[in-house]
Amino acid sequence: EAGVAQSPRYKIIEKRQSVAFWCNPISGHATLYWYQQILGQGPKLLIQFQNNGVVDDSQLPKDRFSAERLKGVDSTLKIQPAKLEDSAVYLCASSLWTGNTEAFFGQGTRLTVV
Amino acid sequence: KQEVTQIPAALSVPEGENLVLNCSFTDSAIYNLQWFRQDPGKGLTSLLLIQSSQREQTSGRLNASLDKSSGRSTLYIAASQPGDSATYLCAVETGGGNKLTFGTGTQLKVEL
């Protein structure tokens, strides 16, 4: 079974620029998550989708971050404009459904804002 | 608000040693607890998932235990190998919705 796919793997941008990340979850997984992992910390949930609806975006900085999941499959996470403190690894994960199920993570996108 | 703590932050052991990683959480009303492995520059690999009704799970040389009432979990690694070197993260699901709260991880180095 194919895992969670993310692209790009690495991205370097200047502050105030825009950036977008893409995620393709495991086939058949209804729930998709975006996490932010700052160096030396554990991942922090940014947003959770159930199919194409948002379940939780309470920790998403909505003034600069946005995410969508069209057709309940692929998802994109955008940052506009980026700040230095956005430098982190952005991890996408998916699970069968929202409940007591195992989450599977992608390789992540390492973002460096200079 | 759920908080997850992992001790120690870093650990270095000689090959072949058995070791224990600790995870504690403040809110015992969890749905499940997961242990993950993260290699440098990589994503997270799920190692073990313990449901709230379970006491332990085993996979190969790994054994994870859960004491929900005391808010603790341990990951036991038997006969450690250099290939076990990685950061180990524990995460708990609280409040349903499969949202995970992570600890900051234990960075393990197994030396030859």
PDB file of C-alpha atoms in Angstrom:
ATOM      1  CA  GLU A   1       0.000   0.000   0.000  1.00  0.00           C
ATOM      2  CA  ALA A   2       1.384   3.411  -0.951  1.00  0.00           C
ATOM      3  CA  GLY A   3       2.055   5.784   1.922  1.00  0.00           C
ATOM      4  CA  VAL A   4       1.263   9.451   2.397  1.00  0.00           C
ATOM      5  CA  ALA A   5       2.984  11.467  -0.323  1.00  0.00           C
ATOM      6  CA  GLN A   6       4.165  15.037   0.171  1.00  0.00           C
ATOM      7  CA  SER A   7       5.911  17.546  -2.044  1.00  0.00           C
ATOM      8  CA  PRO A   8       8.215  19.332  -2.216  1.00  0.00           C
ATOM      9  CA  ARG A   9      10.652  17.730   0.229  1.00  0.00           C
ATOM     10  CA  TYR A  10      12.541  20.967   0.789  1.00  0.00           C
ATOM     11  CA  LYS A  11      11.794  24.634   0.203  1.00  0.00           C
ATOM     12  CA  ILE A  12      13.764  27.779   0.914  1.00  0.00           C
ATOM     13  CA  ILE A  13      12.028  31.131   0.564  1.00  0.00           C
ATOM     14  CA  GLU A  14      12.559  34.694   1.684  1.00  0.00           C
ATOM     15  CA  LYS A  15      10.325  36.214   4.338  1.00  0.00           C
ATOM     16  CA  ARG A  16       7.128  37.757   3.019  1.00  0.00           C
ATOM     17  CA  GLN A  17       7.086  35.335   0.067  1.00  0.00           C
ATOM     18  CA  SER A  18       4.369  32.743  -0.448  1.00  0.00           C
ATOM     19  CA  VAL A  19       4.707  28.964  -0.430  1.00  0.00           C
ATOM     20  CA  ALA A  20       2.428  25.975  -0.943  1.00  0.00           C
ATOM     21  CA  PHE A  21       2.752  22.360   0.105  1.00  0.00           C
ATOM     22  CA  TRP A  22       0.915  19.389  -1.351  1.00  0.00           C
ATOM     23  CA  CYS A  23      -0.234  16.149   0.261  1.00  0.00           C
ATOM     24  CA  ASN A  24      -1.771  12.985  -1.161  1.00  0.00           C
ATOM     25  CA  PRO A  25      -3.099  10.735   1.617  1.00  0.00           C
ATOM     26  CA  ILE A  26      -3.350   6.965   1.647  1.00  0.00           C
ATOM     27  CA  SER A  27      -6.132   5.825  -0.643  1.00  0.00           C
ATOM     28  CA  GLY A  28      -9.424   5.492   1.193  1.00  0.00           C
ATOM     29  CA  HIS A  29      -8.376   7.539   4.200  1.00  0.00           C
ATOM     30  CA  ALA A  30     -11.099  10.020   5.027  1.00  0.00           C
ATOM     31  CA  THR A  31      -9.189  12.050   7.600  1.00  0.00           C
ATOM     32  CA  LEU A  32      -6.217  14.241   6.748  1.00  0.00           C
ATOM     33  CA  TYR A  33      -4.036  16.303   9.072  1.00  0.00           C
ATOM     34  CA  TRP A  34      -1.390  18.967   8.697  1.00  0.00           C
ATOM     35  CA  TYR A  35       1.179  19.250  11.501  1.00  0.00           C
ATOM     36  CA  GLN A  36       3.958  21.776  12.046  1.00  0.00           C
ATOM     37  CA  GLN A  37       7.165  20.528  13.675  1.00  0.00           C
ATOM     38  CA  ILE A  38       9.621  23.177  14.776  1.00  0.00           C
ATOM     39  CA  LEU A  39      13.175  21.949  15.345  1.00  0.00           C
ATOM     40  CA  GLY A  40      13.515  20.215  18.714  1.00  0.00           C
ATOM     41  CA  GLN A  41       9.767  20.061  19.329  1.00  0.00           C
ATOM     42  CA  GLY A  42       7.027  17.545  18.764  1.00  0.00           C
ATOM     43  CA  PRO A  43       4.574  18.059  15.903  1.00  0.00           C
ATOM     44  CA  LYS A  44       1.690  20.449  16.522  1.00  0.00           C
ATOM     45  CA  LEU A  45      -1.650  20.027  14.761  1.00  0.00           C
ATOM     46  CA  LEU A  46      -2.514  22.901  12.409  1.00  0.00           C
ATOM     47  CA  ILE A  47      -5.659  21.611  10.725  1.00  0.00           C
ATOM     48  CA  GLN A  48      -7.720  18.440  10.425  1.00  0.00           C
ATOM     49  CA  PHE A  49     -10.050  17.515   7.557  1.00  0.00           C
ATOM     50  CA  GLN A  50     -12.760  14.867   7.488  1.00  0.00           C
ATOM     51  CA  ASN A  51     -13.316  14.241   3.781  1.00  0.00           C
ATOM     52  CA  ASN A  52     -13.326  17.805   2.428  1.00  0.00           C
ATOM     53  CA  GLY A  53     -14.682  19.485   5.554  1.00  0.00           C
ATOM     54  CA  VAL A  54     -12.620  21.126   8.300  1.00  0.00           C
ATOM     55  CA  VAL A  55     -12.905  19.392  11.687  1.00  0.00           C
ATOM     56  CA  ASP A  56     -10.411  21.468  13.637  1.00  0.00           C
ATOM     57  CA  ASP A  57      -8.362  24.505  12.622  1.00  0.00           C
ATOM     58  CA  SER A  58      -8.098  26.107  16.052  1.00  0.00           C
ATOM     59  CA  GLN A  59      -4.285  26.263  15.948  1.00  0.00           C
ATOM     60  CA  LEU A  60      -3.979  27.450  12.359  1.00  0.00           C
ATOM     61  CA  PRO A  61      -2.704  31.060  12.093  1.00  0.00           C
ATOM     62  CA  LYS A  62      -5.480  32.061   9.765  1.00  0.00           C
ATOM     63  CA  ASP A  63      -4.046  35.490   8.981  1.00  0.00           C
ATOM     64  CA  ARG A  64      -1.305  33.824   6.949  1.00  0.00           C
ATOM     65  CA  PHE A  65      -2.021  30.106   6.694  1.00  0.00           C
ATOM     66  CA  SER A  66      -4.740  28.491   4.603  1.00  0.00           C
ATOM     67  CA  ALA A  67      -5.512  24.917   3.639  1.00  0.00           C
ATOM     68  CA  GLU A  68      -7.971  23.151   1.432  1.00  0.00           C
ATOM     69  CA  ARG A  69      -8.891  19.611   0.553  1.00  0.00           C
ATOM     70  CA  LEU A  70     -10.783  19.528  -2.691  1.00  0.00           C
ATOM     71  CA  LYS A  71     -12.827  16.428  -3.489  1.00  0.00           C
ATOM     72  CA  GLY A  72     -11.831  14.922  -0.152  1.00  0.00           C
ATOM     73  CA  VAL A  73      -8.510  13.550  -1.406  1.00  0.00           C
ATOM     74  CA  ASP A  74      -5.422  15.734  -1.981  1.00  0.00           C
ATOM     75  CA  SER A  75      -4.734  18.745   0.177  1.00  0.00           C
ATOM     76  CA  THR A  76      -2.667  21.911  -0.082  1.00  0.00           C
ATOM     77  CA  LEU A  77      -1.332  24.079   2.726  1.00  0.00           C
ATOM     78  CA  LYS A  78      -0.363  27.654   1.895  1.00  0.00           C
ATOM     79  CA  ILE A  79       1.565  30.299   3.790  1.00  0.00           C
ATOM     80  CA  GLN A  80       1.232  33.898   2.640  1.00  0.00           C
ATOM     81  CA  PRO A  81       3.257  35.871   3.614  1.00  0.00           C
ATOM     82  CA  ALA A  82       5.882  33.719   5.322  1.00  0.00           C
ATOM     83  CA  LYS A  83       7.706  34.767   8.479  1.00  0.00           C
ATOM     84  CA  LEU A  84      11.039  33.602   9.836  1.00  0.00           C
ATOM     85  CA  GLU A  85       9.280  31.673  12.628  1.00  0.00           C
ATOM     86  CA  ASP A  86       7.448  29.559  10.040  1.00  0.00           C
ATOM     87  CA  SER A  87      10.683  27.656   9.423  1.00  0.00           C
ATOM     88  CA  ALA A  88       9.742  24.088  10.311  1.00  0.00           C
ATOM     89  CA  VAL A  89       8.899  20.683   8.913  1.00  0.00           C
ATOM     90  CA  TYR A  90       5.306  20.448   7.718  1.00  0.00           C
ATOM     91  CA  LEU A  91       3.945  16.948   8.089  1.00  0.00           C
ATOM     92  CA  CYS A  92       0.843  15.565   6.469  1.00  0.00           C
ATOM     93  CA  ALA A  93      -0.887  12.533   7.972  1.00  0.00           C
ATOM     94  CA  SER A  94      -3.980  10.519   7.211  1.00  0.00           C
ATOM     95  CA  SER A  95      -6.175   7.982   8.959  1.00  0.00           C
ATOM     96  CA  LEU A  96      -9.108   5.847   7.908  1.00  0.00           C
ATOM     97  CA  TRP A  97     -11.593   8.044   9.710  1.00  0.00           C
ATOM     98  CA  THR A  98     -11.917  10.362  12.657  1.00  0.00           C
ATOM     99  CA  GLY A  99     -11.889   8.019  15.581  1.00  0.00           C
ATOM    100  CA  ASN A 100      -9.726   5.502  17.347  1.00  0.00           C
ATOM    101  CA  THR A 101      -7.532   4.731  14.373  1.00  0.00           C
ATOM    102  CA  GLU A 102      -3.850   4.832  13.590  1.00  0.00           C
ATOM    103  CA  ALA A 103      -2.380   7.893  11.875  1.00  0.00           C
ATOM    104  CA  PHE A 104       0.177   7.480   9.081  1.00  0.00           C
ATOM    105  CA  PHE A 105       2.606  10.273   8.306  1.00  0.00           C
ATOM    106  CA  GLY A 106       4.332  11.466   5.158  1.00  0.00           C
ATOM    107  CA  GLN A 107       8.024  12.372   4.874  1.00  0.00           C
ATOM    108  CA  GLY A 108       7.331  16.023   5.463  1.00  0.00           C
ATOM    109  CA  THR A 109       8.338  19.263   3.763  1.00  0.00           C
ATOM    110  CA  ARG A 110      11.222  21.125   5.362  1.00  0.00           C
ATOM    111  CA  LEU A 111      10.641  24.872   5.000  1.00  0.00           C
ATOM    112  CA  THR A 112      13.383  27.395   5.621  1.00  0.00           C
ATOM    113  CA  VAL A 113      12.435  31.071   5.647  1.00  0.00           C
ATOM    114  CA  VAL A 114      15.411  33.434   5.314  1.00  0.00           C
TER     115      VAL A 114
ATOM    116  CA  LYS B   1      -5.148  21.145  28.046  1.00  0.00           C
ATOM    117  CA  GLN B   2      -3.250  17.919  27.468  1.00  0.00           C
ATOM    118  CA  GLU B   3       0.507  18.068  27.956  1.00  0.00           C
ATOM    119  CA  VAL B   4       2.897  15.254  27.079  1.00  0.00           C
ATOM    120  CA  THR B   5       6.383  14.946  28.542  1.00  0.00           C
ATOM    121  CA  GLN B   6       9.141  12.566  27.527  1.00  0.00           C
ATOM    122  CA  ILE B   7      12.121  11.644  29.639  1.00  0.00           C
ATOM    123  CA  PRO B   8      14.987  11.510  28.977  1.00  0.00           C
ATOM    124  CA  ALA B   9      15.402  14.062  26.182  1.00  0.00           C
ATOM    125  CA  ALA B  10      18.455  12.197  24.929  1.00  0.00           C
ATOM    126  CA  LEU B  11      19.951   8.805  25.599  1.00  0.00           C
ATOM    127  CA  SER B  12      23.139   7.082  24.470  1.00  0.00           C
ATOM    128  CA  VAL B  13      23.622   3.359  25.080  1.00  0.00           C
ATOM    129  CA  PRO B  14      25.987   0.620  23.902  1.00  0.00           C
ATOM    130  CA  GLU B  15      24.711  -1.923  21.427  1.00  0.00           C
ATOM    131  CA  GLY B  16      22.879  -4.866  22.975  1.00  0.00           C
ATOM    132  CA  GLU B  17      21.547  -2.993  25.975  1.00  0.00           C
ATOM    133  CA  ASN B  18      17.872  -3.091  26.930  1.00  0.00           C
ATOM    134  CA  LEU B  19      16.385   0.357  27.441  1.00  0.00           C
ATOM    135  CA  VAL B  20      13.228   2.133  28.536  1.00  0.00           C
ATOM    136  CA  LEU B  21      11.812   5.392  27.241  1.00  0.00           C
ATOM    137  CA  ASN B  22       9.237   7.215  29.318  1.00  0.00           C
ATOM    138  CA  CYS B  23       6.186   9.239  28.392  1.00  0.00           C
ATOM    139  CA  SER B  24       3.777  10.983  30.756  1.00  0.00           C
ATOM    140  CA  PHE B  25       0.567  12.883  30.064  1.00  0.00           C
ATOM    141  CA  THR B  26      -1.505  15.200  32.234  1.00  0.00           C
ATOM    142  CA  ASP B  27      -5.058  14.270  31.170  1.00  0.00           C
ATOM    143  CA  SER B  28      -5.757  10.566  31.709  1.00  0.00           C
ATOM    144  CA  ALA B  29      -8.946  10.657  29.617  1.00  0.00           C
ATOM    145  CA  ILE B  30      -7.211   9.457  26.468  1.00  0.00           C
ATOM    146  CA  TYR B  31      -8.536   7.361  23.605  1.00  0.00           C
ATOM    147  CA  ASN B  32      -5.191   5.866  22.665  1.00  0.00           C
ATOM    148  CA  LEU B  33      -1.456   6.376  22.784  1.00  0.00           C
ATOM    149  CA  GLN B  34       0.969   5.950  19.898  1.00  0.00           C
ATOM    150  CA  TRP B  35       4.730   5.600  19.784  1.00  0.00           C
ATOM    151  CA  PHE B  36       6.489   6.897  16.680  1.00  0.00           C
ATOM    152  CA  ARG B  37      10.014   6.792  15.369  1.00  0.00           C
ATOM    153  CA  GLN B  38      11.521   9.731  13.457  1.00  0.00           C
ATOM    154  CA  ASP B  39      14.806   9.496  11.593  1.00  0.00           C
ATOM    155  CA  PRO B  40      16.714  12.728  10.836  1.00  0.00           C
ATOM    156  CA  GLY B  41      15.053  14.664   8.042  1.00  0.00           C
ATOM    157  CA  LYS B  42      12.276  12.123   7.723  1.00  0.00           C
ATOM    158  CA  GLY B  43       8.639  11.808   8.644  1.00  0.00           C
ATOM    159  CA  LEU B  44       7.148   9.740  11.457  1.00  0.00           C
ATOM    160  CA  THR B  45       6.854   5.970  11.411  1.00  0.00           C
ATOM    161  CA  SER B  46       4.212   4.472  13.659  1.00  0.00           C
ATOM    162  CA  LEU B  47       5.648   1.786  15.939  1.00  0.00           C
ATOM    163  CA  LEU B  48       2.852   0.819  18.305  1.00  0.00           C
ATOM    164  CA  LEU B  49      -0.707   1.928  19.036  1.00  0.00           C
ATOM    165  CA  ILE B  50      -2.221   1.167  22.441  1.00  0.00           C
ATOM    166  CA  GLN B  51      -5.957   1.608  22.859  1.00  0.00           C
ATOM    167  CA  SER B  52      -7.127   3.098  26.159  1.00  0.00           C
ATOM    168  CA  SER B  53      -8.545  -0.287  27.205  1.00  0.00           C
ATOM    169  CA  GLN B  54      -5.228  -2.068  26.640  1.00  0.00           C
ATOM    170  CA  ARG B  55      -2.251  -2.388  28.964  1.00  0.00           C
ATOM    171  CA  GLU B  56       0.480  -3.168  26.456  1.00  0.00           C
ATOM    172  CA  GLN B  57       1.390  -3.872  22.854  1.00  0.00           C
ATOM    173  CA  THR B  58       4.362  -5.751  21.437  1.00  0.00           C
ATOM    174  CA  SER B  59       6.065  -5.693  18.064  1.00  0.00           C
ATOM    175  CA  GLY B  60       9.312  -7.590  17.680  1.00  0.00           C
ATOM    176  CA  ARG B  61      11.861  -6.146  20.096  1.00  0.00           C
ATOM    177  CA  LEU B  62       9.514  -3.336  21.109  1.00  0.00           C
ATOM    178  CA  ASN B  63       7.046  -3.433  23.968  1.00  0.00           C
ATOM    179  CA  ALA B  64       4.896  -0.493  24.980  1.00  0.00           C
ATOM    180  CA  SER B  65       2.900  -0.350  28.186  1.00  0.00           C
ATOM    181  CA  LEU B  66       0.145   2.014  29.228  1.00  0.00           C
ATOM    182  CA  ASP B  67      -0.999   2.987  32.719  1.00  0.00           C
ATOM    183  CA  LYS B  68      -3.824   5.346  31.941  1.00  0.00           C
ATOM    184  CA  SER B  69      -4.751   6.131  35.538  1.00  0.00           C
ATOM    185  CA  SER B  70      -1.280   7.372  36.361  1.00  0.00           C
ATOM    186  CA  GLY B  71      -0.791   9.045  32.980  1.00  0.00           C
ATOM    187  CA  ARG B  72       2.260   7.045  31.967  1.00  0.00           C
ATOM    188  CA  SER B  73       3.568   4.920  29.144  1.00  0.00           C
ATOM    189  CA  THR B  74       6.893   3.231  28.599  1.00  0.00           C
ATOM    190  CA  LEU B  75       8.547   1.959  25.448  1.00  0.00           C
ATOM    191  CA  TYR B  76      10.892  -0.938  26.096  1.00  0.00           C
ATOM    192  CA  ILE B  77      13.496  -1.764  23.447  1.00  0.00           C
ATOM    193  CA  ALA B  78      15.251  -5.082  23.866  1.00  0.00           C
ATOM    194  CA  ALA B  79      18.761  -5.827  22.640  1.00  0.00           C
ATOM    195  CA  SER B  80      19.266  -2.395  21.085  1.00  0.00           C
ATOM    196  CA  GLN B  81      21.007  -2.061  17.718  1.00  0.00           C
ATOM    197  CA  PRO B  82      22.696   0.889  15.968  1.00  0.00           C
ATOM    198  CA  GLY B  83      19.769   0.898  13.546  1.00  0.00           C
ATOM    199  CA  ASP B  84      17.494   1.825  16.448  1.00  0.00           C
ATOM    200  CA  SER B  85      19.153   5.245  16.614  1.00  0.00           C
ATOM    201  CA  ALA B  86      16.425   7.820  16.024  1.00  0.00           C
ATOM    202  CA  THR B  87      14.075  10.139  17.875  1.00  0.00           C
ATOM    203  CA  TYR B  88      11.143   8.416  19.557  1.00  0.00           C
ATOM    204  CA  LEU B  89       7.938  10.369  20.008  1.00  0.00           C
ATOM    205  CA  CYS B  90       4.853   9.473  21.966  1.00  0.00           C
ATOM    206  CA  ALA B  91       1.486  10.990  21.203  1.00  0.00           C
ATOM    207  CA  VAL B  92      -1.920  10.750  22.849  1.00  0.00           C
ATOM    208  CA  GLU B  93      -5.376  11.199  21.440  1.00  0.00           C
ATOM    209  CA  THR B  94      -7.624  13.125  23.795  1.00  0.00           C
ATOM    210  CA  GLY B  95     -11.168  14.277  23.234  1.00  0.00           C
ATOM    211  CA  GLY B  96     -11.797  12.160  20.172  1.00  0.00           C
ATOM    212  CA  GLY B  97     -11.381  13.272  16.596  1.00  0.00           C
ATOM    213  CA  ASN B  98      -8.050  11.453  16.377  1.00  0.00           C
ATOM    214  CA  LYS B  99      -6.138  14.658  17.162  1.00  0.00           C
ATOM    215  CA  LEU B 100      -2.749  13.821  18.566  1.00  0.00           C
ATOM    216  CA  THR B 101      -0.776  15.727  21.190  1.00  0.00           C
ATOM    217  CA  PHE B 102       2.915  14.947  20.935  1.00  0.00           C
ATOM    218  CA  GLY B 103       5.763  14.950  23.391  1.00  0.00           C
ATOM    219  CA  THR B 104       9.080  16.536  22.442  1.00  0.00           C
ATOM    220  CA  GLY B 105      10.733  13.160  21.919  1.00  0.00           C
ATOM    221  CA  THR B 106      13.697  11.174  23.162  1.00  0.00           C
ATOM    222  CA  GLN B 107      16.747  11.192  20.911  1.00  0.00           C
ATOM    223  CA  LEU B 108      18.313   7.739  21.099  1.00  0.00           C
ATOM    224  CA  LYS B 109      21.811   6.834  19.980  1.00  0.00           C
ATOM    225  CA  VAL B 110      22.951   3.226  20.047  1.00  0.00           C
ATOM    226  CA  GLU B 111      26.698   2.927  19.757  1.00  0.00           C
ATOM    227  CA  LEU B 112      28.793   0.053  18.499  1.00  0.00           C
TER     228      LEU B 112
END
